[in-house]
Tab-separated table of C-alpha atoms in Angstrom:
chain	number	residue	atom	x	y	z
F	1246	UNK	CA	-91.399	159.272	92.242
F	1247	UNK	CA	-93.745	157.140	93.995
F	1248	UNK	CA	-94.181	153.815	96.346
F	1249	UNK	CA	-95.899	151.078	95.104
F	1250	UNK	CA	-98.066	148.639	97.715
F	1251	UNK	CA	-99.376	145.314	97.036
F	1252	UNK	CA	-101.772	144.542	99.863
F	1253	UNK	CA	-103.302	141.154	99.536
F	1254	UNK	CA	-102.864	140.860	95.849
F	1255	UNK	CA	-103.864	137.473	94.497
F	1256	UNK	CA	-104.424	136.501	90.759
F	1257	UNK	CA	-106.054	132.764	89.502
F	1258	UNK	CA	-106.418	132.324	85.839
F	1259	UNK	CA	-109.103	130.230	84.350
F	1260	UNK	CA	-108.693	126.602	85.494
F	1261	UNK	CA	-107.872	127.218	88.787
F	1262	UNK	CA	-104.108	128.094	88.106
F	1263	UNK	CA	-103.017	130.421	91.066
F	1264	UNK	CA	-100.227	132.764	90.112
F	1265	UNK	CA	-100.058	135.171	92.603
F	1266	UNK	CA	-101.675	134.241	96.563
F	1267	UNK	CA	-101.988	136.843	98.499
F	1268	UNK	CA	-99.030	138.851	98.218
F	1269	UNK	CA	-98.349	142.274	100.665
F	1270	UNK	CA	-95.425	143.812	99.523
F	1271	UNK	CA	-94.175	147.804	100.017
F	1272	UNK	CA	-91.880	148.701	97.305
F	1273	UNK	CA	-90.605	152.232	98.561
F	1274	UNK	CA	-90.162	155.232	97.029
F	1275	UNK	CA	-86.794	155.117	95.113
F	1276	UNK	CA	-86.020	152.034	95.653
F	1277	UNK	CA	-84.607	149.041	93.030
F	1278	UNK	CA	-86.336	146.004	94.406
F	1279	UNK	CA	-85.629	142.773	92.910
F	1280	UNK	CA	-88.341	140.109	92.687
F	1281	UNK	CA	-86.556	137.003	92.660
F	1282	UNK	CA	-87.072	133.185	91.636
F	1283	UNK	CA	-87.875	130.340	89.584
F	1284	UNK	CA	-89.741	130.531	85.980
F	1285	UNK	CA	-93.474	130.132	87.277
F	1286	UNK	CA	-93.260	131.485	90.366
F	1287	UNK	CA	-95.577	134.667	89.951
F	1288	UNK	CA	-92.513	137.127	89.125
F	1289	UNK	CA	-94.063	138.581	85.624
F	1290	UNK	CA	-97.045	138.071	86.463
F	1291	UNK	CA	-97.043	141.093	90.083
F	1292	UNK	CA	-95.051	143.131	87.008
F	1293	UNK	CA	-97.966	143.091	84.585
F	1294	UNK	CA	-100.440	143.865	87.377
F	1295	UNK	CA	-98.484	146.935	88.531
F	1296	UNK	CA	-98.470	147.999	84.719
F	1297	UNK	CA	-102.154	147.352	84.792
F	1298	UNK	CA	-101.857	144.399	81.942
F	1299	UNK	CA	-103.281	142.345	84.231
F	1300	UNK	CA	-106.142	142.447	86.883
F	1301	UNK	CA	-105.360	141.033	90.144
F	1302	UNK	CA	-108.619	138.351	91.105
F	1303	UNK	CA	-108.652	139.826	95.104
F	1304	UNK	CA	-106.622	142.506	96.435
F	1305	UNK	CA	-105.568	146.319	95.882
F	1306	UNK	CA	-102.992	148.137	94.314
F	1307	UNK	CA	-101.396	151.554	95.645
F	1308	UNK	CA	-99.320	154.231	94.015
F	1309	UNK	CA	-97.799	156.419	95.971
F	1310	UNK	CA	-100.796	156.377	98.113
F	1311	UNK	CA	-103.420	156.311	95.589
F	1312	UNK	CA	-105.717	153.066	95.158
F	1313	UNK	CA	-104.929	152.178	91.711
F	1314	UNK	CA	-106.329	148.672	91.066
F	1315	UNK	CA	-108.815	149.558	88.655
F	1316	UNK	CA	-106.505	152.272	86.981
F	1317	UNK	CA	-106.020	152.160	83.200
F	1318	UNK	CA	-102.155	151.758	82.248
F	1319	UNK	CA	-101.947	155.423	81.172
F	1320	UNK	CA	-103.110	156.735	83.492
F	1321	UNK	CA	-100.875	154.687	85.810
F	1322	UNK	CA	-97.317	157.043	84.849
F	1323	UNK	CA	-95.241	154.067	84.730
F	1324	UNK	CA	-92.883	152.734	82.058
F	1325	UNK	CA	-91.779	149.235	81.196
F	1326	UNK	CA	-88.722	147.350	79.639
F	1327	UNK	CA	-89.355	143.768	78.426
F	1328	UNK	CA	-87.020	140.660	77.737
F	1329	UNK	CA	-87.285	141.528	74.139
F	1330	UNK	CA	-87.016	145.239	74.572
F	1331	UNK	CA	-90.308	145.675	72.184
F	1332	UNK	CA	-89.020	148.198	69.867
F	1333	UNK	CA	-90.967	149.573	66.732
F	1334	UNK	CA	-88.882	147.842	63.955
F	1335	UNK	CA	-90.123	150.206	61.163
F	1336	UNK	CA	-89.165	153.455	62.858
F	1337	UNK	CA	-85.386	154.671	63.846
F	1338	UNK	CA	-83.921	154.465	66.919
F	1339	UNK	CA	-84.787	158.436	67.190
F	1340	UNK	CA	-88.063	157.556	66.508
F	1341	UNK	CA	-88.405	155.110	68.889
F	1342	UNK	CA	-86.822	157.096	71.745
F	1343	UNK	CA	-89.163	160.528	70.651
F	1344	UNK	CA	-92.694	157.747	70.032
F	1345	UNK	CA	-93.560	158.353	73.872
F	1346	UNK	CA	-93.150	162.192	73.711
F	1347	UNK	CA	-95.044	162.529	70.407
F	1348	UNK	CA	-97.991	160.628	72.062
F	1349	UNK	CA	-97.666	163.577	74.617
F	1350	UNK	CA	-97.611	166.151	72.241
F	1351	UNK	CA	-94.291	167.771	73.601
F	1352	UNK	CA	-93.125	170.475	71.648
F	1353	UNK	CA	-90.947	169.349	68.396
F	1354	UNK	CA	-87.818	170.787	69.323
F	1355	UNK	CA	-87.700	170.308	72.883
F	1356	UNK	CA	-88.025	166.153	71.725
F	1357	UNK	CA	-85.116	165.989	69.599
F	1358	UNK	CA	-82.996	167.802	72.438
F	1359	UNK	CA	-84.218	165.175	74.861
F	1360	UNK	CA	-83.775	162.787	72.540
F	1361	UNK	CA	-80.419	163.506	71.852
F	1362	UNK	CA	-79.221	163.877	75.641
F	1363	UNK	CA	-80.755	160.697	76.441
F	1364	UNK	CA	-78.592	159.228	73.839
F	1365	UNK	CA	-75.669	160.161	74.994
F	1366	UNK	CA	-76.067	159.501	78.296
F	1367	UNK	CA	-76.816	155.451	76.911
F	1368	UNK	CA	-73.663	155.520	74.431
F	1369	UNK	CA	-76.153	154.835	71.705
F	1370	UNK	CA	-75.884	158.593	69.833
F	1371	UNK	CA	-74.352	156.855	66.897
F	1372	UNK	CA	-77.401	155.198	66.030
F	1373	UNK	CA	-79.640	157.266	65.944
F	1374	UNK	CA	-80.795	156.945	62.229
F	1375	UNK	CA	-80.388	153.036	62.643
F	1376	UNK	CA	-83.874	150.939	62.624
F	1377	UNK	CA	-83.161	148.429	65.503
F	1378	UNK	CA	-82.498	145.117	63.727
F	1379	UNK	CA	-79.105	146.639	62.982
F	1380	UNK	CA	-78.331	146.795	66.733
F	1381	UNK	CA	-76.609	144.829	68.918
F	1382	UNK	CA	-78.751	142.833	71.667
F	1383	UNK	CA	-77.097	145.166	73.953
F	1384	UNK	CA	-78.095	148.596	72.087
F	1385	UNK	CA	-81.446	147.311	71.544
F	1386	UNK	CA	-82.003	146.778	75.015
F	1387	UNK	CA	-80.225	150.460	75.802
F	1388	UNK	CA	-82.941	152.187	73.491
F	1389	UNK	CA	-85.419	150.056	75.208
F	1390	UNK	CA	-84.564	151.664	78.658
F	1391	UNK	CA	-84.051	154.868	77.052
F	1392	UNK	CA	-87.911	154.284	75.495
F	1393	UNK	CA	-88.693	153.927	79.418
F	1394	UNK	CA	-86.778	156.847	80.721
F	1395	UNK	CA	-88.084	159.378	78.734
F	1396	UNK	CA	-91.290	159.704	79.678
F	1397	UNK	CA	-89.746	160.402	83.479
F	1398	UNK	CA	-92.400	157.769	84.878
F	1399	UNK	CA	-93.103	157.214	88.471
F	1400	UNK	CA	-91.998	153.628	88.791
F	1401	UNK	CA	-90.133	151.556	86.257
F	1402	UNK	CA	-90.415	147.824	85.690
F	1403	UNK	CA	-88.019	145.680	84.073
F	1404	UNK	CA	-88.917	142.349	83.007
F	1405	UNK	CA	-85.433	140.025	82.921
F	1406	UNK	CA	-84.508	142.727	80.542
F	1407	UNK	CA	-80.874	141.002	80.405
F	1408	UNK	CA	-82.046	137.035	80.005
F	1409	UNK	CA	-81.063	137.196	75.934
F	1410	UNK	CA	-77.873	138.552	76.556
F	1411	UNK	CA	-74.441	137.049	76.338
F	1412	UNK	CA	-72.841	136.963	80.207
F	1413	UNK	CA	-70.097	139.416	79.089
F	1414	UNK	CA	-72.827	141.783	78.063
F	1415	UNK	CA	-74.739	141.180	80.826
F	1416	UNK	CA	-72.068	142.094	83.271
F	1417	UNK	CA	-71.619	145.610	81.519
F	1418	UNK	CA	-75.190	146.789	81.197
F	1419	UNK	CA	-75.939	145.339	85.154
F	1420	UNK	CA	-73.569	148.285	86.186
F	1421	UNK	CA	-75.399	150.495	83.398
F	1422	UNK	CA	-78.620	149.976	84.931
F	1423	UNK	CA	-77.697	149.920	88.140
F	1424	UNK	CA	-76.008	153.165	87.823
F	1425	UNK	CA	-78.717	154.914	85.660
F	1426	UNK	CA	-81.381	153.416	87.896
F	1427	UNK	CA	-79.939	155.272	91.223
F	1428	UNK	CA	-79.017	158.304	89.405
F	1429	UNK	CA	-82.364	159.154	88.414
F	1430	UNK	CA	-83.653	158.085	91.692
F	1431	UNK	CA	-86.843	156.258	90.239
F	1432	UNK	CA	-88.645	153.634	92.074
F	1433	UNK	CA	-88.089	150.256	89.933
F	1434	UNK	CA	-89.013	146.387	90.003
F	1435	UNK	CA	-86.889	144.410	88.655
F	1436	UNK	CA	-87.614	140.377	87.716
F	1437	UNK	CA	-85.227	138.336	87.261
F	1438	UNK	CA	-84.470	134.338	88.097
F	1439	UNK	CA	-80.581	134.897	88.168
F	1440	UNK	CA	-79.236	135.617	91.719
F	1441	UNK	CA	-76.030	137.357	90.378
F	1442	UNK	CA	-78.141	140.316	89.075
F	1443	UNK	CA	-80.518	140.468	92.240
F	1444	UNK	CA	-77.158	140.113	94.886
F	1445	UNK	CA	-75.660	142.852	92.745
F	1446	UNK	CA	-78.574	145.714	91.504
F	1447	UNK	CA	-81.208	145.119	94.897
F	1448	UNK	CA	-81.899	147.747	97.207
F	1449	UNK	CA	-83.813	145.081	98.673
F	1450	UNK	CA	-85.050	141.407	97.193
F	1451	UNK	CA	-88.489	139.846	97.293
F	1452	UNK	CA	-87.620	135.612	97.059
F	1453	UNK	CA	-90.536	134.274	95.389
F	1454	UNK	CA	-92.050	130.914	94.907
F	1455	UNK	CA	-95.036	129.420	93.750
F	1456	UNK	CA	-96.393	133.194	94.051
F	1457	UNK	CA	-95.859	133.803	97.788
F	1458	UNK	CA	-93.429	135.681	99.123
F	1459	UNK	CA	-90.760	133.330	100.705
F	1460	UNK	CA	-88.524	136.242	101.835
F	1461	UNK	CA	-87.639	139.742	102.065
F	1462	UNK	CA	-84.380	141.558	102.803
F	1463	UNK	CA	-81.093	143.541	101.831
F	1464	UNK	CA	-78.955	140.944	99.592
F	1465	UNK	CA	-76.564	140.364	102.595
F	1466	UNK	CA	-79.997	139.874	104.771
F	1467	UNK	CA	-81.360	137.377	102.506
F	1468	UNK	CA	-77.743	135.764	101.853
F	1469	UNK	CA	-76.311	135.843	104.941
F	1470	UNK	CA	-79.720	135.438	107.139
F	1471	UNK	CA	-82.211	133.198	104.866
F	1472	UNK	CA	-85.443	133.029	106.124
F	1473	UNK	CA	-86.213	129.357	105.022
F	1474	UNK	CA	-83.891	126.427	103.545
F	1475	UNK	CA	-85.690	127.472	99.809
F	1476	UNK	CA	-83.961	131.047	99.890
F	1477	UNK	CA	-80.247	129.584	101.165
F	1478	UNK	CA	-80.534	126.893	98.577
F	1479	UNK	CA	-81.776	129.091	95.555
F	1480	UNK	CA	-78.680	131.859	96.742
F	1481	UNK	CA	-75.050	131.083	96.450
F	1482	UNK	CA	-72.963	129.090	93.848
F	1483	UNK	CA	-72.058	126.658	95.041
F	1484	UNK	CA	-75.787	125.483	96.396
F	1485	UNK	CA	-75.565	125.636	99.954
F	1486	UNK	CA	-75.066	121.771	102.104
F	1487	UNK	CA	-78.568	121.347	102.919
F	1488	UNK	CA	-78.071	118.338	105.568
F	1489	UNK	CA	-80.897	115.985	107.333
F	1490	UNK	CA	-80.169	115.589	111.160
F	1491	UNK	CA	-82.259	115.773	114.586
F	1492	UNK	CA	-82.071	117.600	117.928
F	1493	UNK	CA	-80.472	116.433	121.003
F	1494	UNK	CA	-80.548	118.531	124.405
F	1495	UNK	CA	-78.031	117.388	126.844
F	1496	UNK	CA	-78.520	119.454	129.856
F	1497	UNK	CA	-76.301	117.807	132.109
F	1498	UNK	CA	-73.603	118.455	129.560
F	1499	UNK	CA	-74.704	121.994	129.195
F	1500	UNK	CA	-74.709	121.654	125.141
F	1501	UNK	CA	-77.561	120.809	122.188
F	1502	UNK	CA	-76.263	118.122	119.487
F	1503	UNK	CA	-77.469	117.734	116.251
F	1504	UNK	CA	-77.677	114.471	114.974
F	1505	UNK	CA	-76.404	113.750	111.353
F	1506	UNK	CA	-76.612	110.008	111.147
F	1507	UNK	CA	-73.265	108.931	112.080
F	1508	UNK	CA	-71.333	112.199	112.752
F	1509	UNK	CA	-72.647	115.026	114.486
F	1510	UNK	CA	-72.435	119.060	115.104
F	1511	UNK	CA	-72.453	120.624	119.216
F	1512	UNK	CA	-73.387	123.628	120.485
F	1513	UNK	CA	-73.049	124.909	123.481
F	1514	UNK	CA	-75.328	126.703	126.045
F	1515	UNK	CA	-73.630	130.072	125.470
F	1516	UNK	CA	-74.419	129.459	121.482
F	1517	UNK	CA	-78.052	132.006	121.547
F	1518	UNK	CA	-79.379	129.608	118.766
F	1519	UNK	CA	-79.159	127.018	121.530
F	1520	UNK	CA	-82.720	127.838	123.450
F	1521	UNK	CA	-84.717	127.611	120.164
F	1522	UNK	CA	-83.382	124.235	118.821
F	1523	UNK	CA	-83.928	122.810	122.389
F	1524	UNK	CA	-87.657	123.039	121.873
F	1525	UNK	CA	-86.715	120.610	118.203
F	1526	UNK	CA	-85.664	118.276	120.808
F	1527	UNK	CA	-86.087	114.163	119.562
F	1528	UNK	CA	-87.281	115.912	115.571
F	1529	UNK	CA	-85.917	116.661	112.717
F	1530	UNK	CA	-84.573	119.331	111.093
F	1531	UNK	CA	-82.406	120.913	108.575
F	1532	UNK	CA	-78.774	122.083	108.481
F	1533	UNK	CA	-77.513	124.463	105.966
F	1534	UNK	CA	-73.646	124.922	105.567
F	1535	UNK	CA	-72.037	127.034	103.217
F	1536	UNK	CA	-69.310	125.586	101.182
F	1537	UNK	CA	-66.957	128.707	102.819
F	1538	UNK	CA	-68.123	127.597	106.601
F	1539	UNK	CA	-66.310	124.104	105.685
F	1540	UNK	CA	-62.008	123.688	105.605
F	1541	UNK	CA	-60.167	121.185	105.631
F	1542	UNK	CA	-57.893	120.161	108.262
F	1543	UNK	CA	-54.956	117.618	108.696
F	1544	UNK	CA	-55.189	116.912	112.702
F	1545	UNK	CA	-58.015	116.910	115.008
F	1546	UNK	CA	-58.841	120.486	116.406
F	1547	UNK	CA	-61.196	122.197	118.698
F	1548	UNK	CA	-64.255	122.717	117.421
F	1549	UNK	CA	-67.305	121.255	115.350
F	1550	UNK	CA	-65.554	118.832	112.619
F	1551	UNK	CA	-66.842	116.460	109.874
F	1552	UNK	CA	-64.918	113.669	107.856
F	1553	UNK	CA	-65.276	111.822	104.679
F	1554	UNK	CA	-63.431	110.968	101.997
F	1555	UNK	CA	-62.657	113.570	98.936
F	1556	UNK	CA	-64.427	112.127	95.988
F	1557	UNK	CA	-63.579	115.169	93.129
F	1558	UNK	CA	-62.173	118.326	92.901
F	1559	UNK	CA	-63.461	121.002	90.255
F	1560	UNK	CA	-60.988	123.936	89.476
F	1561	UNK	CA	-62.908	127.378	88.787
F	1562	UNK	CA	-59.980	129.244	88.444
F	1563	UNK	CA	-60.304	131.643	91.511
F	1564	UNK	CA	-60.697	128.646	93.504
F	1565	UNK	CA	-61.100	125.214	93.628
F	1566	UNK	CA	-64.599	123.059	94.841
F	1567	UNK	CA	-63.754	119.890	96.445
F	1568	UNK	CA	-66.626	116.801	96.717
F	1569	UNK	CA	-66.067	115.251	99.646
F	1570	UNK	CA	-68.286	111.733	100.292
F	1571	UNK	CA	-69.538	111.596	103.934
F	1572	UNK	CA	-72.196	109.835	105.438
F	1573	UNK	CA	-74.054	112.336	106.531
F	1574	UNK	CA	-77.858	112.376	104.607
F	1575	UNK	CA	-78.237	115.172	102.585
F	1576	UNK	CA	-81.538	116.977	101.616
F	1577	UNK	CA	-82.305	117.437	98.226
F	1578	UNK	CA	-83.151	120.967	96.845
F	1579	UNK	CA	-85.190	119.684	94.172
F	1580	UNK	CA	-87.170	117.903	96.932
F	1581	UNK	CA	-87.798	121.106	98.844
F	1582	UNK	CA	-91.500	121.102	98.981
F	1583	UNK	CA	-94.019	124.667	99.147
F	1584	UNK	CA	-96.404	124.519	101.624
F	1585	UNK	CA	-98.547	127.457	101.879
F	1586	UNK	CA	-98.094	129.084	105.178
F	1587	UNK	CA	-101.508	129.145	106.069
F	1588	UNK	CA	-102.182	125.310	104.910
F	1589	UNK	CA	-98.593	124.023	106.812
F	1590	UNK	CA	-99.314	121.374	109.198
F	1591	UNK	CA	-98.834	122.278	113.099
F	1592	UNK	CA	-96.242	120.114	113.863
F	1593	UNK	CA	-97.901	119.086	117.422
F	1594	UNK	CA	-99.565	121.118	120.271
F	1595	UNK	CA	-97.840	123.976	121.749
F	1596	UNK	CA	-98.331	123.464	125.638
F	1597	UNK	CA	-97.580	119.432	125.217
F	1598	UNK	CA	-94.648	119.541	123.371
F	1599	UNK	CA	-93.123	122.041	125.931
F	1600	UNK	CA	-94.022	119.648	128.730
F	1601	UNK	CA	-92.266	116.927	126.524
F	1602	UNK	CA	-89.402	119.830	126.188
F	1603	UNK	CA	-88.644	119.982	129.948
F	1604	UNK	CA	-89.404	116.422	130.008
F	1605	UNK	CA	-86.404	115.653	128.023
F	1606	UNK	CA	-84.121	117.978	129.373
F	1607	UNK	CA	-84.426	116.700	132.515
F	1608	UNK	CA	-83.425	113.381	131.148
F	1609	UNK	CA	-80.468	115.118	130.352
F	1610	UNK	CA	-78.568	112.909	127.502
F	1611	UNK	CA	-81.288	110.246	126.927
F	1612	UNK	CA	-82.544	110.458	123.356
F	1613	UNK	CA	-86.377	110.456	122.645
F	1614	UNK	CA	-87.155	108.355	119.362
F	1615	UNK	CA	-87.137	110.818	116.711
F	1616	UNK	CA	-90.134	111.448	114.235
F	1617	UNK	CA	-89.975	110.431	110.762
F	1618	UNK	CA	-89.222	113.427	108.582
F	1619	UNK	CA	-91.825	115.599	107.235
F	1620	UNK	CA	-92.837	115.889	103.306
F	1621	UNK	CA	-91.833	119.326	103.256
F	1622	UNK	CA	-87.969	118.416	104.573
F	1623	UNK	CA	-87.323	116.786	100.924
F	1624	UNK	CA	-85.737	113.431	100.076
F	1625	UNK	CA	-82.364	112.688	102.053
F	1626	UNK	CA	-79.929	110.633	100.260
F	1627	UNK	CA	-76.330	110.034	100.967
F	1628	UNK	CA	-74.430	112.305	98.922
F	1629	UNK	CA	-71.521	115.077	98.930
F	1630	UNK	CA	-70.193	117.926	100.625
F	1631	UNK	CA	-69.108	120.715	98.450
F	1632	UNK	CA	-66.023	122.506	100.050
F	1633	UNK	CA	-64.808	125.865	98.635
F	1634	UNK	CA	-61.003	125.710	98.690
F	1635	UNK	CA	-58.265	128.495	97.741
F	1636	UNK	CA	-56.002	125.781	96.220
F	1637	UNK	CA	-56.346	122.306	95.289
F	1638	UNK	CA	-52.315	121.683	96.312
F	1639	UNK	CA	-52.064	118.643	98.178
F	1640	UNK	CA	-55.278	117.172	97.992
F	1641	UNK	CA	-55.773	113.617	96.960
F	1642	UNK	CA	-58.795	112.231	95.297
F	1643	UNK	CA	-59.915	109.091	97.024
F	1644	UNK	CA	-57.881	110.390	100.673
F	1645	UNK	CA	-59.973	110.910	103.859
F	1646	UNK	CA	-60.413	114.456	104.569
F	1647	UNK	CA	-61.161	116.220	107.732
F	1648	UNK	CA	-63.399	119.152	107.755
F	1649	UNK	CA	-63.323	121.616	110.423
F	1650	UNK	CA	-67.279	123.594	110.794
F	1651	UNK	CA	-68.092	127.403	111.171
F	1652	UNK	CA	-70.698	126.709	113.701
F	1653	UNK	CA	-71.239	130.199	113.887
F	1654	UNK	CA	-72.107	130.162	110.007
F	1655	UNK	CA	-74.413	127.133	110.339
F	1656	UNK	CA	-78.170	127.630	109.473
F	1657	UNK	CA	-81.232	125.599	111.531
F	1658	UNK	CA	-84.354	125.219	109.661
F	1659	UNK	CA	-87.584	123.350	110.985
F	1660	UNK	CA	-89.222	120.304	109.199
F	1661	UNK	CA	-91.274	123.036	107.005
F	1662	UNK	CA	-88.147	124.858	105.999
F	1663	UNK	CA	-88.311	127.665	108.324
F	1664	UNK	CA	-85.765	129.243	110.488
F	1665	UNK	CA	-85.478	127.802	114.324
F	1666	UNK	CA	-84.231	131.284	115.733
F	1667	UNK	CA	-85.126	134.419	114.480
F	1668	UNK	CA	-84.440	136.217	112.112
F	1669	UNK	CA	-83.949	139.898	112.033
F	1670	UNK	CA	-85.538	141.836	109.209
C-alpha cells in the first residue's frame, strides 16, 4: 500500500485555464478518500495527475514517500477505473480480467486461478466467456474493478465509476465497493459530484471547487462542521437555509443578536460562538440552518423562533418538506461566489476594527450602520424556508406557522463564506 501527497500541485492548460491551484493534500495509506464537487472543479483532473496522464504545471507528487512527479504511469503501480469502465470489447471478460497479468508475464496457470477467484469474489464467474457488450452496466463496471484489482496496485483511483448507472444499481455496487475497497485495505481516490456516495464510501472527503480545496474532513466533520457556506450548501438534501443577516452585540443585555431583516436569532453570552461573532459586530454575515434544526410550533416557547406563513408542502414518503414564506432574505447558492484565499479582500484592519469592537460594546444595544454585503455573500432575495417534517397532518397551506430554532445547530459564516468560530479538524 502506499500514501499519496500532493504538495502544491497546480495545473493551467493552454489559454490560461487553471484546473488545479495549488492543491496540498495527504491521502493516507489505506484510506478511501473522496474528492468531492461540481463538474469543472479540478476533480478528474488531481486523478489523471496521480495516474501520471497528466503533468501538473508547478508542484510535486509523492508515493508513499517517493517523489514521483516525473514518473511514467507504469512505473507508478497504480490502477484505474473510469466512468465507462474501458474494457477491451474484442476480448472476453477472462481476457480482460487476465490482459494486466499477461503484460506481466505471470505464469499461465497461476492467471486463470486468479482470474477465476477474482470472479467470484465480484459475482461475475458466469461470464466469463462473455465479450462485455453482453453485460449489464453493472457487470461491466464489476470487471472493470476486477481489471484494477488484479494487478494488487498501490493506490486505486476511481473516476465517478457509478455516474452511468441506474440509482438502484448504484446503491448495490456503493456497498460492493465500499466493502471490497476496505477489505483489501488499498489506498483509493475516489471522484465523484454526488454527495450520497462521498457521505456513504469516505474515510475522509476533499470538497472541491474551482480546483482548491474548500474543505477537508470525516463525512460527519464536513456535514455536521462545514468549513465555509459552499460545503453546507453543496451537502444535505434538502440544501441547507443559507440566510442574510448582521451582528448585534448587546453587552448590557449580556447576549449577541443576529439581524435577519425583520425577525431575528439571540445568543447568549454562555453560547462559545458568542466571542467570535462579537468581533462581526454592525456586518454582515451568513446563517446556515438545516431544514432538521427548524419545527414547527403552535404557541410561543422559549427559545430562538421564526414565523411565516407555509406556502407548500412536498411529501417524500419518509417525510414531508414544508415551504414556509418568511421575510427573512435568503442567500442564494448559485450566487455563492469563489474567491481564492490568497486574492480575498481583508475585510478592514485588524487593530481598528477591534477598537471599533470595544467601541460598540460599550455602547451596549446601539446599532452601528451595517456595511453593504460583500460580492462573495451572493444575491439575497426573499424566499423560503424549507422545514423537514415527520408528518404533514394538520398543516395548512396558506396558515402562519411558527418555527421554533436549534440554535445550537445554527452555522455563522463571514461575508467570504468562512466559518466565524472554529472549526475543529
Amino acid at each position: 500500500m502506499a500514501a499519496v501527497s500532493l504538495e502544491s500541485v497546480s495545473k493551467v492548460y493552454p489559454g490560461g485555464v487553471r484546473a488545479v491551484s495549488d492543491l496540498r493534500l495527504h491521502v493516507r495509506d489505506g484510506e478511501l478518500m473522496v474528492l468531492l464537487g461540481p463538474s469543472g472543479c479540478g476533480k478528474s483532473t488531481i486523478l489523471r495527475i496521480i495516474a501520471g496522464l497528466e503533468e501538473p504545471t508547478s508542484g510535486e507528487l509523492w508515493l508513499d514517500g517517493q517523489l514521483a512527479t516525473d514518473l511514467p504511469p507504469r512505473e507508478r503501480n497504480i490502477a484505474m477505473v473510469f466512468q465507462s469502465g474501458a474494457l477491451y470489447p474484442h476480448r472476453s471478460i477472462q481476457g480482460n480480467l487476465a490482459f494486466p497479468l499477461e503484460l506481466a508475464g505471470e505464469d499461465p496457470d497461476e492467471i486463470r486461478a486468479k482470474v477465476v477467484e477474482l470472479s467470484r469474489a465480484l459475482q461475475i464467474e458466469q461470464t466469463l466467456d462473455r465479450l462485455p457488450g453482453s453485460l449489464s452496466g453493472g457487470q461491466r463496471q464489476r470487471v472493470a474493478m476486477g481489471r484494477a484489482i488484479i494487478r494488487e496496485p498501490s493506490v486505486f483511483l476511481m473516476d465517478e465509476p457509478l455516474s452511468n448507472l441506474d440509482a438502484a444499481l448504484r446503491t448495490d455496487l456503493r456497498l460492493e465497493i465500499g466493502a471490497l475497497v476496505r477489505g483489501l485495505g488499498v489506498t483509493t481516490v475516489y471522484v465523484t459530484h454526488d454527495q450520497v456516495e462521498a457521505l456513504t464510501l469516505a474515510d475522509r472527503i476533499a470538497v472541491l471547487r474551482d480546483g482548491r480545496l474548500e474543505d477537508l474532513g470525516t463525512p460527519t466533520q464536513v456535514y455536521e462542521d462545514p468549513a465555509t457556506a459552499f460545503t453546507a450548501a453543496f451537502l444535505g438534501a434538502p440544501q441547507i437555509n443559507l440566510l442574510a443577516g448582521t451582528v448585534y452585540a448587546h453587552l448590557g443585555e449580556g447576549s449577541v443578536t443576529i439581524d435577519l431583516g425583520g425577525q431575528e436569532l439571540r445568543l447568549p453570552w454562555t453560547d462559545p460562538r458568542v466571542e467570535h461573532l462579537a468581533h462581526h459586530h454592525g456586518f454582515p454575515i451568513i446563517v446556515g440552518v438545516r431544514a432538521d434544526a427548524l419545527h414547527p410550533v403552535s404557541d410561543p416557547e422559549e427559545g430562538a423562533e421564526l414565523t411565516g406563513r407555509l406556502r407548500a408542502l412536498e411529501y417524500h414518503g419518509h417525510e414531508w418538506l414544508a415551504h414556509v414564506e418568511t421575510d427573512v432574505p435568503v442567500v442564494d447558492r448559485d450566487e455563492l461566489e469563489a474567491a481564492p484565499r490568497d486574492q480575498r479582500e481583508t475585510p478592514r484592519d485588524e487593530s481598528a476594527f477591534l477598537d471599533r469592537v470595544r467601541s460598540m460594546l460599550r455602547l451596549g444595544s446601539r446599532r452601528a450602520e451595517p456595511e453593504p454585503p460583500s460580492d462573495h455573500v451572493g444575491a439575497h432575495r426573499r424566499s423560503d424556508l424549507v422545514v423537514r417534517l415527520r408528518s404533514g397532518h394538520g398543516q395548512k397551506v396558506g396558515a402562519p406557522m411558527r418555527l421554533a430554532v436549534d440554535v445550537s445547530r445554527v452555522l455563522f459564516f463571514d461575508r467570504e463564506g468562512r466559518r466565524i468560530d472554529p472549526v475543529q479538524r
